Coordinates of N, CA and C in Angstrom, one line a residue:
M282 N 85.5 -18.5 102.3 CA 86.0 -17.1 103.0 C 84.8 -16.7 103.9
S283 N 85.3 -16.2 105.0 CA 84.4 -15.8 106.1 C 83.5 -14.6 105.6
K284 N 82.3 -14.6 106.2 CA 81.4 -13.4 105.8 C 82.0 -12.1 106.0
P285 N 82.7 -11.8 107.1 CA 83.3 -10.5 107.4 C 84.4 -10.2 106.1
G286 N 85.1 -11.3 105.9 CA 86.1 -11.1 104.8 C 85.5 -10.8 103.5
Q287 N 84.4 -11.5 103.2 CA 83.7 -11.1 101.9 C 83.1 -9.7 102.0
Q288 N 82.6 -9.3 103.1 CA 82.1 -8.0 103.2 C 83.2 -6.9 103.0
V289 N 84.3 -7.1 103.5 CA 85.5 -6.1 103.4 C 85.8 -6.0 101.9
I290 N 85.9 -7.2 101.3 CA 86.2 -7.2 99.7 C 85.2 -6.4 99.2
S291 N 83.9 -6.7 99.3 CA 82.9 -6.1 98.5 C 82.8 -4.5 98.8
R292 N 83.1 -4.2 100.1 CA 83.1 -2.7 100.4 C 84.2 -2.0 99.8
L293 N 85.5 -2.5 99.7 CA 86.6 -1.9 99.1 C 86.4 -1.8 97.6
R294 N 85.8 -2.9 97.0 CA 85.5 -2.9 95.6 C 84.6 -1.8 95.2
Q295 N 83.5 -1.7 96.1 CA 82.6 -0.6 95.7 C 83.2 0.8 95.9
M296 N 84.0 0.9 96.9 CA 84.8 2.3 97.1 C 85.6 2.6 96.0
I297 N 86.1 1.6 95.3 CA 87.0 1.9 94.0 C 86.0 2.1 92.9
L298 N 85.0 1.4 92.8 CA 84.0 1.7 91.7 C 83.3 3.0 91.8
S299 N 83.1 3.5 93.0 CA 82.3 4.8 93.2 C 83.3 6.0 93.1
G300 N 84.7 5.7 93.1 CA 85.6 6.8 93.1 C 86.0 7.3 94.5
E301 N 85.4 6.7 95.5 CA 85.8 7.1 96.8 C 87.2 6.8 97.1
L302 N 87.7 5.7 96.5 CA 89.1 5.3 96.5 C 89.6 5.6 95.0
P303 N 90.1 6.8 94.7 CA 90.5 7.1 93.3 C 91.7 6.3 92.8
A304 N 91.8 6.3 91.5 CA 93.2 5.8 91.0 C 94.3 6.6 91.6
G305 N 95.4 5.9 92.0 CA 96.5 6.5 92.6 C 96.5 6.6 94.1
Q306 N 95.4 6.2 94.6 CA 95.2 6.3 96.1 C 96.1 5.2 96.8
R307 N 96.9 5.5 97.7 CA 97.7 4.5 98.5 C 96.8 3.9 99.7
L308 N 97.0 2.7 99.8 CA 96.3 1.9 100.9 C 97.1 1.2 101.7
A309 N 96.8 1.2 103.0 CA 97.6 0.4 104.0 C 96.7 -0.3 104.9
E310 N 97.1 -1.4 105.5 CA 96.3 -2.3 106.3 C 95.7 -1.6 107.5
I311 N 96.5 -0.9 108.3 CA 96.0 -0.3 109.6 C 95.0 0.8 109.4
P312 N 95.4 1.9 108.6 CA 94.3 2.8 108.5 C 92.9 2.3 107.8
T313 N 93.2 1.4 106.8 CA 92.0 0.8 106.2 C 91.2 0.0 107.2
S314 N 91.8 -0.8 108.1 CA 91.1 -1.6 109.1 C 90.4 -0.7 110.1
E315 N 91.0 0.4 110.4 CA 90.5 1.3 111.3 C 89.2 2.1 110.7
E316 N 89.3 2.3 109.4 CA 88.2 3.0 108.8 C 87.0 2.2 108.7
L317 N 87.3 0.9 108.4 CA 86.2 0.1 108.1 C 85.7 -0.7 109.5
G318 N 86.5 -0.5 110.5 CA 86.1 -1.1 111.8 C 86.2 -2.6 111.9
V319 N 87.2 -3.1 111.2 CA 87.5 -4.6 111.3 C 89.0 -4.8 111.7
S320 N 89.3 -6.0 111.9 CA 90.7 -6.4 112.1 C 91.6 -6.3 110.8
R321 N 92.9 -6.4 111.0 CA 93.8 -6.4 109.8 C 93.6 -7.6 108.9
T322 N 93.3 -8.8 109.5 CA 93.4 -9.9 108.6 C 92.4 -9.9 107.4
P323 N 91.1 -9.5 107.6 CA 90.2 -9.4 106.4 C 90.6 -8.4 105.4
V324 N 91.2 -7.3 105.9 CA 91.8 -6.3 105.0 C 92.9 -6.7 104.2
R325 N 93.8 -7.5 104.8 CA 94.9 -8.1 104.2 C 94.5 -9.1 103.0
I326 N 93.5 -9.9 103.3 CA 93.0 -10.8 102.4 C 92.3 -10.1 101.3
A327 N 91.6 -9.0 101.6 CA 90.9 -8.2 100.5 C 91.8 -7.5 99.6
F328 N 93.0 -7.0 100.1 CA 94.0 -6.3 99.4 C 94.5 -7.4 98.3
R329 N 94.8 -8.6 98.8 CA 95.4 -9.6 97.8 C 94.3 -10.0 96.8
T330 N 93.1 -10.2 97.2 CA 92.0 -10.5 96.3 C 91.9 -9.4 95.3
L331 N 91.9 -8.1 95.6 CA 91.7 -7.1 94.7 C 92.9 -6.9 93.8
E332 N 94.0 -7.2 94.3 CA 95.2 -7.3 93.4 C 95.1 -8.3 92.4
Q333 N 94.6 -9.4 92.7 CA 94.3 -10.5 91.8 C 93.3 -10.1 90.7
E334 N 92.4 -9.3 91.1 CA 91.4 -8.8 90.2 C 91.8 -7.7 89.4
G335 N 93.0 -7.2 89.6 CA 93.5 -6.1 88.7 C 93.1 -4.7 89.3
L336 N 92.5 -4.6 90.4 CA 92.1 -3.2 91.0 C 93.1 -2.7 91.8
L337 N 94.1 -3.3 92.4 CA 95.1 -2.9 93.2 C 96.4 -3.3 92.7
T338 N 97.5 -2.5 92.9 CA 98.9 -2.8 92.7 C 99.7 -2.8 93.8
K339 N 100.5 -3.9 94.2 CA 101.3 -4.0 95.3 C 102.5 -3.0 95.2
L340 N 102.8 -2.2 96.2 CA 103.9 -1.3 96.2 C 105.2 -2.1 96.6
P341 N 106.3 -1.7 96.1 CA 107.6 -2.4 96.4 C 107.8 -2.7 98.0
R342 N 107.6 -1.7 98.7 CA 107.7 -1.9 100.2 C 106.5 -2.3 100.8
R343 N 105.6 -1.4 101.1 CA 104.5 -1.8 101.9 C 103.2 -1.1 101.3
G344 N 102.1 -1.8 101.4 CA 100.8 -1.3 101.0 C 100.5 -1.6 99.5
Y345 N 99.4 -0.8 99.1 CA 99.0 -1.0 97.8 C 98.6 0.3 97.2
I346 N 98.4 0.4 95.9 CA 97.9 1.6 95.2 C 96.7 1.3 94.4
V347 N 95.6 2.2 94.3 CA 94.5 1.8 93.4 C 94.9 2.0 92.0
R348 N 94.7 1.0 91.2 CA 95.2 0.9 89.8 C 94.3 1.7 89.0
Q349 N 94.9 2.5 87.9 CA 94.1 3.1 87.0 C 93.6 2.1 86.0
V350 N 92.3 2.1 85.7 CA 91.6 1.1 84.9 C 90.9 1.8 83.8
T351 N 91.0 1.4 82.6 CA 90.4 2.0 81.4 C 89.0 1.3 81.1
Q352 N 88.2 2.0 80.5 CA 86.9 1.5 80.1 C 87.1 0.3 79.0
D353 N 88.0 0.5 78.1 CA 88.3 -0.5 77.2 C 88.8 -1.8 77.8
E354 N 89.6 -1.6 78.8 CA 90.2 -2.8 79.5 C 89.2 -3.6 80.1
I355 N 88.2 -2.9 80.9 CA 87.2 -3.7 81.5 C 86.2 -4.4 80.4
K356 N 85.9 -3.5 79.4 CA 84.9 -4.0 78.5 C 85.6 -5.3 77.7
G357 N 86.8 -5.2 77.5 CA 87.4 -6.4 76.8 C 87.5 -7.6 77.6
S358 N 87.8 -7.5 78.9 CA 87.9 -8.7 79.8 C 86.6 -9.3 80.0
I359 N 85.6 -8.5 80.1 CA 84.1 -9.0 80.2 C 83.6 -9.7 79.0
E360 N 84.0 -9.1 77.8 CA 83.5 -9.8 76.5 C 84.2 -11.1 76.3
V361 N 85.5 -11.2 76.8 CA 86.2 -12.4 76.8 C 85.5 -13.5 77.5
R362 N 85.1 -13.2 78.8 CA 84.5 -14.0 79.8 C 83.1 -14.4 79.0
G363 N 82.4 -13.4 78.5 CA 81.2 -13.9 77.7 C 81.4 -15.0 76.6
V364 N 82.4 -14.9 75.9 CA 82.7 -15.8 74.8 C 83.0 -17.2 75.5
L365 N 83.8 -17.2 76.6 CA 84.2 -18.4 77.0 C 83.0 -19.1 77.8
E366 N 82.2 -18.4 78.5 CA 81.1 -18.9 79.2 C 79.9 -19.3 78.3
G367 N 79.8 -18.5 77.1 CA 78.9 -18.9 76.1 C 79.3 -20.3 75.6
L368 N 80.6 -20.4 75.2 CA 81.1 -21.8 74.8 C 80.9 -23.0 75.7
A369 N 81.0 -22.7 77.0 CA 80.7 -23.6 78.1 C 79.3 -24.1 78.1
A370 N 78.3 -23.0 78.0 CA 77.0 -23.2 77.9 C 76.5 -24.2 76.7
R371 N 77.1 -23.7 75.6 CA 76.8 -24.5 74.3 C 77.3 -26.0 74.4
Q372 N 78.4 -26.2 74.9 CA 78.9 -27.6 75.1 C 78.1 -28.4 76.2
A373 N 77.8 -27.7 77.2 CA 77.0 -28.4 78.3 C 75.6 -28.8 77.7
A374 N 75.0 -27.9 76.9 CA 73.7 -28.3 76.2 C 73.9 -29.4 75.3
E375 N 75.0 -29.4 74.5 CA 75.2 -30.5 73.5 C 75.5 -31.9 74.2
I376 N 76.2 -31.8 75.2 CA 76.5 -33.0 75.9 C 75.6 -33.6 76.7
G377 N 74.7 -32.6 77.4 CA 73.7 -32.9 78.3 C 74.1 -32.9 79.8
L378 N 73.2 -32.4 80.6 CA 73.6 -32.2 82.0 C 73.5 -33.6 82.7
S379 N 74.4 -33.9 83.6 CA 74.2 -34.9 84.6 C 73.0 -34.7 85.4
D380 N 72.5 -35.7 86.0 CA 71.3 -35.5 87.0 C 71.7 -34.6 88.1
A381 N 72.9 -34.7 88.5 CA 73.4 -34.0 89.8 C 73.5 -32.5 89.4
H382 N 74.0 -32.1 88.3 CA 74.1 -30.8 87.8 C 72.7 -30.2 87.5
K383 N 71.8 -30.8 87.0 CA 70.6 -30.4 86.6 C 69.8 -30.0 88.0
E384 N 69.9 -31.0 88.9 CA 69.3 -30.8 90.1 C 69.8 -29.6 90.9
E385 N 71.0 -29.5 90.9 CA 71.6 -28.4 91.6 C 71.3 -27.0 90.9
L386 N 71.3 -27.0 89.7 CA 71.0 -25.8 88.9 C 69.6 -25.3 89.2
I387 N 68.7 -26.3 89.3 CA 67.3 -26.0 89.5 C 67.1 -25.5 91.0
H388 N 68.0 -26.1 92.0 CA 67.8 -25.6 93.3 C 68.3 -24.3 93.5
L389 N 69.4 -23.9 92.6 CA 70.0 -22.5 92.7 C 68.9 -21.5 92.3
L390 N 68.2 -21.9 91.2 CA 67.2 -21.2 90.7 C 66.0 -20.8 91.7
K391 N 65.7 -21.8 92.4 CA 64.7 -21.8 93.3 C 65.1 -20.8 94.5
Q392 N 66.4 -20.9 94.8 CA 67.0 -20.2 95.9 C 66.9 -18.7 95.6
G393 N 67.3 -18.4 94.2 CA 67.1 -17.0 93.8 C 65.8 -16.6 93.7
D394 N 64.8 -17.4 93.4 CA 63.5 -17.0 93.3 C 62.9 -16.5 94.6
A395 N 63.4 -17.2 95.7 CA 63.0 -16.9 97.0 C 63.6 -15.5 97.5
L396 N 64.8 -15.2 97.0 CA 65.5 -14.0 97.3 C 64.5 -12.7 96.7
F397 N 64.1 -13.0 95.5 CA 63.5 -11.8 94.8 C 62.0 -11.8 95.0
L398 N 61.5 -12.7 95.6 CA 59.9 -12.8 95.8 C 59.4 -11.6 96.4
R399 N 60.0 -11.1 97.3 CA 59.4 -10.0 98.2 C 59.4 -8.6 97.3
G400 N 60.2 -8.6 96.3 CA 60.1 -7.3 95.5 C 61.1 -6.3 96.1
T401 N 61.8 -6.7 97.1 CA 62.9 -5.9 97.6 C 64.1 -6.7 98.0
I402 N 65.2 -6.1 98.3 CA 66.3 -6.9 98.4 C 67.3 -6.1 99.5
S403 N 67.9 -6.9 100.3 CA 68.8 -6.4 101.4 C 70.3 -6.6 101.1
E404 N 71.1 -6.1 101.8 CA 72.6 -6.3 101.7 C 72.9 -7.8 101.9
Q405 N 72.2 -8.4 102.8 CA 72.4 -9.9 103.3 C 71.9 -10.7 102.1
D406 N 70.8 -10.2 101.4 CA 70.3 -11.0 100.3 C 71.3 -11.0 99.1
L407 N 71.9 -9.8 99.0 CA 72.9 -9.8 97.9 C 74.2 -10.6 98.1
E408 N 74.5 -10.7 99.3 CA 75.7 -11.5 99.8 C 75.3 -13.0 99.4
Q409 N 74.0 -13.3 99.8 CA 73.7 -14.7 99.4 C 73.6 -14.8 98.0
Y410 N 73.2 -13.9 97.3 CA 73.1 -14.0 95.7 C 74.5 -14.2 95.2
H411 N 75.4 -13.6 95.8 CA 76.8 -13.7 95.4 C 77.2 -15.2 95.3
D412 N 76.9 -15.9 96.4 CA 77.3 -17.4 96.5 C 76.5 -18.1 95.4
I413 N 75.1 -17.8 95.3 CA 74.3 -18.6 94.3 C 74.8 -18.3 92.9
N414 N 75.1 -17.1 92.6 CA 75.7 -16.8 91.2 C 77.0 -17.5 91.0
K415 N 77.9 -17.5 91.9 CA 79.2 -18.1 91.8 C 79.1 -19.5 91.5
R416 N 78.2 -20.2 92.2 CA 78.0 -21.7 92.0 C 77.3 -21.9 90.7
F417 N 76.5 -21.1 90.4 CA 75.7 -21.3 89.1 C 76.6 -21.3 87.9
H418 N 77.6 -20.3 87.8 CA 78.5 -20.3 86.8 C 79.5 -21.4 86.8
Q419 N 79.9 -21.8 88.0 CA 80.9 -22.8 88.3 C 80.4 -24.2 87.5
I420 N 78.9 -24.4 87.8 CA 78.4 -25.8 87.3 C 78.3 -25.8 85.8
I421 N 78.1 -24.6 85.3 CA 77.9 -24.6 83.8 C 79.4 -24.8 83.1
I422 N 80.4 -24.2 83.7 CA 81.7 -24.4 83.2 C 82.1 -25.8 83.4
T423 N 81.9 -26.5 84.6 CA 82.2 -27.9 84.8 C 81.5 -28.7 83.8
A424 N 80.2 -28.4 83.7 CA 79.3 -29.3 82.8 C 79.7 -29.3 81.3
S425 N 80.5 -28.3 80.9 CA 81.1 -28.4 79.6 C 82.1 -29.4 79.3
R426 N 82.5 -29.9 80.4 CA 83.7 -31.0 80.3 C 84.9 -30.6 79.5
N427 N 85.1 -29.4 79.5 CA 86.2 -28.8 78.7 C 87.1 -28.1 79.7
P428 N 88.2 -28.7 80.0 CA 89.2 -28.0 81.0 C 89.8 -26.9 80.5
A429 N 89.9 -26.7 79.1 CA 90.5 -25.5 78.5 C 89.7 -24.2 78.8
I430 N 88.4 -24.4 78.8 CA 87.7 -23.2 79.3 C 87.9 -22.7 80.6
E431 N 88.0 -23.6 81.7 CA 88.2 -23.2 82.9 C 89.5 -22.6 83.1
E432 N 90.6 -23.1 82.3 CA 91.9 -22.6 82.4 C 92.0 -21.2 81.9
A433 N 91.3 -21.0 80.7 CA 91.2 -19.7 80.1 C 90.6 -18.6 81.0
L434 N 89.5 -19.1 81.6 CA 88.9 -18.2 82.4 C 89.6 -17.8 83.8
S435 N 90.4 -18.7 84.1 CA 91.3 -18.5 85.3 C 92.4 -17.4 84.9
R436 N 92.9 -17.4 83.7 CA 93.9 -16.4 83.4 C 93.1 -15.1 83.1
N437 N 91.9 -15.1 82.6 CA 91.1 -13.8 82.3 C 90.7 -13.2 83.7
E438 N 90.6 -14.0 84.7 CA 90.0 -13.4 86.1 C 91.0 -12.5 86.7
H439 N 92.2 -12.4 86.2 CA 93.1 -11.3 86.7 C 93.1 -10.0 86.1
L440 N 92.0 -9.9 85.1 CA 91.7 -8.5 84.6 C 90.6 -8.0 85.3
P441 N 90.4 -6.6 85.4 CA 89.5 -6.0 86.1 C 88.0 -6.3 85.7
F442 N 87.2 -6.8 86.9 CA 85.9 -7.1 86.7 C 85.6 -8.3 85.9
A443 N 86.6 -9.1 85.5 CA 86.3 -10.2 84.6 C 85.9 -11.5 85.5
S444 N 86.3 -11.5 86.7 CA 85.9 -12.5 87.6 C 84.5 -12.6 88.0
I445 N 83.9 -13.8 88.0 CA 82.5 -13.8 88.4 C 82.2 -13.4 89.9
S446 N 83.5 -13.5 90.7 CA 83.4 -13.2 92.0 C 83.4 -11.7 92.3
A447 N 83.7 -10.9 91.3 CA 83.9 -9.5 91.5 C 82.5 -8.7 91.6
L448 N 81.8 -9.1 92.6 CA 80.6 -8.6 92.9 C 80.6 -7.3 93.6
A449 N 80.0 -6.2 93.2 CA 79.9 -4.9 93.9 C 78.5 -4.4 93.8
F450 N 78.0 -3.9 94.8 CA 76.6 -3.3 94.8 C 76.5 -2.0 95.6
D451 N 75.6 -1.2 95.3 CA 75.4 0.1 96.0 C 74.3 0.0 96.9
K452 N 74.8 0.0 98.4 CA 73.8 -0.3 99.4 C 73.0 0.9 99.5
N453 N 73.4 1.9 98.9 CA 72.4 3.3 99.1 C 71.4 3.3 98.0
N454 N 71.3 2.4 97.2 CA 70.3 2.3 96.2 C 69.9 0.9 95.9
L455 N 69.3 0.3 97.0 CA 69.0 -1.1 96.9 C 67.8 -1.4 95.9
S456 N 66.9 -0.4 95.7 CA 65.9 -0.6 94.7 C 66.4 -0.8 93.4
R457 N 67.4 -0.1 93.0 CA 68.0 -0.3 91.7 C 68.8 -1.5 91.6
E458 N 69.4 -1.9 92.7 CA 70.2 -3.1 92.7 C 69.2 -4.4 92.6
Y459 N 68.0 -4.2 93.2 CA 67.0 -5.3 93.1 C 66.7 -5.5 91.6
R460 N 66.4 -4.4 90.8 CA 66.1 -4.6 89.4 C 67.2 -5.3 88.7
R461 N 68.5 -4.8 88.9 CA 69.7 -5.4 88.3 C 69.8 -6.8 88.4
F462 N 69.8 -7.3 89.7 CA 70.2 -8.6 90.1 C 68.9 -9.6 89.8
N463 N 67.8 -9.0 89.8 CA 66.6 -9.8 89.4 C 66.6 -10.1 87.9
F464 N 67.1 -9.1 87.1 CA 67.2 -9.3 85.7 C 68.2 -10.4 85.5
A465 N 69.3 -10.3 86.2 CA 70.4 -11.3 86.1 C 69.9 -12.7 86.4
H466 N 69.0 -12.7 87.4 CA 68.5 -14.1 87.7 C 67.5 -14.6 86.7
M467 N 66.8 -13.7 86.0 CA 65.9 -14.2 84.9 C 66.7 -14.8 83.8
Q468 N 67.9 -14.2 83.5 CA 68.9 -14.7 82.6 C 69.3 -16.0 82.9
H469 N 69.5 -16.3 84.1 CA 69.9 -17.7 84.7 C 68.8 -18.7 84.2
H470 N 67.6 -18.3 84.6 CA 66.4 -19.2 84.2 C 66.6 -19.5 82.8
A471 N 66.7 -18.6 81.9 CA 66.7 -18.8 80.4 C 67.8 -19.7 80.0
A472 N 69.0 -19.6 80.6 CA 70.2 -20.3 80.3 C 69.9 -21.7 80.6
V473 N 69.4 -22.0 81.8 CA 69.2 -23.3 82.2 C 68.2 -23.9 81.4
D474 N 67.1 -23.2 81.1 CA 66.0 -23.9 80.1 C 66.7 -24.2 78.7
A475 N 67.5 -23.4 78.2 CA 68.2 -23.8 76.9 C 69.1 -24.9 77.1
I476 N 69.9 -25.0 78.2 CA 70.8 -26.2 78.4 C 70.0 -27.4 78.5
I477 N 69.1 -27.5 79.4 CA 68.2 -28.6 79.7 C 67.8 -29.2 78.3
H478 N 67.3 -28.2 77.5 CA 66.5 -28.7 76.2 C 67.6 -28.9 75.1
G479 N 68.8 -28.9 75.4 CA 69.8 -29.2 74.3 C 70.0 -28.2 73.2
Q480 N 69.6 -26.9 73.6 CA 69.5 -25.8 72.6 C 70.9 -25.0 72.7
G481 N 71.9 -25.6 72.1 CA 73.3 -25.1 72.3 C 73.4 -23.7 71.8
S482 N 73.0 -23.2 70.7 CA 73.2 -22.0 70.1 C 72.5 -20.9 71.0
R483 N 71.3 -21.2 71.6 CA 70.5 -20.4 72.3 C 71.1 -20.2 73.7
A484 N 71.8 -21.2 74.3 CA 72.3 -21.2 75.6 C 73.6 -20.4 75.4
E485 N 74.4 -20.6 74.3 CA 75.5 -19.6 74.2 C 75.2 -18.2 74.0
A486 N 74.2 -18.0 73.3 CA 73.8 -16.5 73.2 C 73.3 -15.8 74.5
I487 N 72.6 -16.6 75.3 CA 72.1 -16.1 76.5 C 73.4 -15.8 77.5
M488 N 74.3 -16.8 77.5 CA 75.5 -16.6 78.4 C 76.4 -15.4 77.9
R489 N 76.5 -15.2 76.6 CA 77.2 -14.2 76.2 C 76.6 -12.9 76.6
E490 N 75.3 -12.7 76.4 CA 74.5 -11.6 76.7 C 74.6 -11.4 78.2
H491 N 74.5 -12.4 79.0 CA 74.6 -12.3 80.4 C 75.9 -11.8 80.9
A492 N 77.0 -12.1 80.2 CA 78.2 -11.5 80.6 C 78.3 -10.1 80.3
N493 N 77.9 -9.7 79.0 CA 78.0 -8.4 78.7 C 77.0 -7.5 79.3
A494 N 76.0 -8.0 80.0 CA 75.1 -7.2 80.8 C 75.8 -6.7 82.0
T495 N 76.9 -7.4 82.4 CA 77.7 -7.0 83.5 C 78.2 -5.4 83.4
L496 N 78.3 -5.0 82.1 CA 78.7 -3.7 81.9 C 77.5 -2.7 82.3
G497 N 76.5 -3.3 82.5 CA 75.3 -2.4 83.0 C 75.3 -2.2 84.5
Y498 N 75.9 -3.1 85.3 CA 75.8 -2.9 86.7 C 77.2 -2.3 87.1
A499 N 78.3 -2.7 86.4 CA 79.6 -2.2 86.8 C 79.7 -0.7 86.5
K500 N 80.2 0.0 87.5 CA 80.4 1.4 87.2 C 81.9 1.5 86.9
I501 N 82.3 1.8 85.6 CA 83.7 1.6 85.2 C 84.2 2.8 84.9
F502 N 85.6 2.7 85.0 CA 86.6 3.9 84.9 C 86.5 4.5 83.4
C503 N 86.5 5.7 83.2 CA 86.6 6.3 81.8 C 87.4 7.5 81.9
E504 N 88.3 7.8 81.1 CA 89.2 9.0 81.0 C 88.3 10.2 80.6
Q505 N 88.5 11.2 81.4 CA 88.0 12.5 81.0 C 89.0 13.6 80.7
E506 N 88.5 14.7 80.2 CA 89.6 15.7 79.8 C 90.2 16.2 81.1
G507 N 91.4 16.6 81.0 CA 92.2 17.0 82.1 C 92.7 16.0 82.9
N508 N 92.8 14.7 82.4 CA 93.2 13.6 83.1 C 92.4 13.2 84.4
E509 N 91.2 13.8 84.5 CA 90.3 13.4 85.5 C 89.6 12.1 85.2
H510 N 89.2 11.3 86.3 CA 88.5 10.1 86.1 C 87.2 10.1 86.9
E511 N 86.2 9.6 86.3 CA 84.9 9.4 87.2 C 84.3 8.2 86.6
M512 N 83.3 7.7 87.4 CA 82.7 6.4 87.1 C 81.6 6.6 86.2
Q513 N 81.5 5.6 85.3 CA 80.2 5.8 84.3 C 79.5 4.4 84.4
V514 N 78.1 4.6 84.5 CA 77.4 3.4 84.4 C 77.0 3.3 82.9
I515 N 77.2 1.9 82.4 CA 76.8 1.6 81.1 C 75.5 0.8 81.0
G516 N 74.6 1.2 80.3 CA 73.3 0.9 80.0 C 72.4 -0.3 80.4
R517 N 73.0 -1.5 80.8 CA 71.9 -2.5 81.1 C 72.2 -3.0 82.4
A518 N 71.7 -4.4 82.7 CA 71.6 -4.7 84.0 C 72.8 -5.5 84.6
S519 N 72.6 -6.6 85.1 CA 73.4 -7.1 86.2 C 74.3 -8.2 85.7
L520 N 74.9 -9.1 86.5 CA 76.0 -9.9 86.3 C 75.6 -11.3 85.8

């Protein structure tokens, strides 16, 4: 996907997370593209992507509506992802990494190290980390040599925030985002160390915690009295 396309997806996802686009809000291509200052094509792609992620619902005629999502729904989908990715990590550790997978994982860790070395992070850095993070998880799933895991994850990705690609960040608080994503990167280091050393149980536990920690960066919907909805941050760090 093009960089502008990914930026539009991330921007709309964050607008939903923050409540700027509340549940029930109708969205259409032309006004959204005008508001974001982009063409209709990346907006159209973003709408379809967010529909697949369970954040938007396509209307019968035209446009989309922001879907109401509950805290339990998001928590459940992320926990399922953690179980599946934990299983993948354990099986990868037990089977052993190929030289190619080991080399690429180490390279991804070094790329992440370079991003966080300065002690600060930019929007561009986070976009780069999105790609690093996505590839990191893909390698571990592939290294498990278990097609059933990938198939199950594919089905789960249609639930809100279950997809590893469902990255959102607050560009107005990059110091906080630095702490979250740096924490996630340290978890990557721990997971790779466990897998390389054949420590299946440890690798599984780390990846399950890694997925559950998503609840700490994702601002998720929770029902309030009077049918009002606001975003809630749950306790820990990143994805």
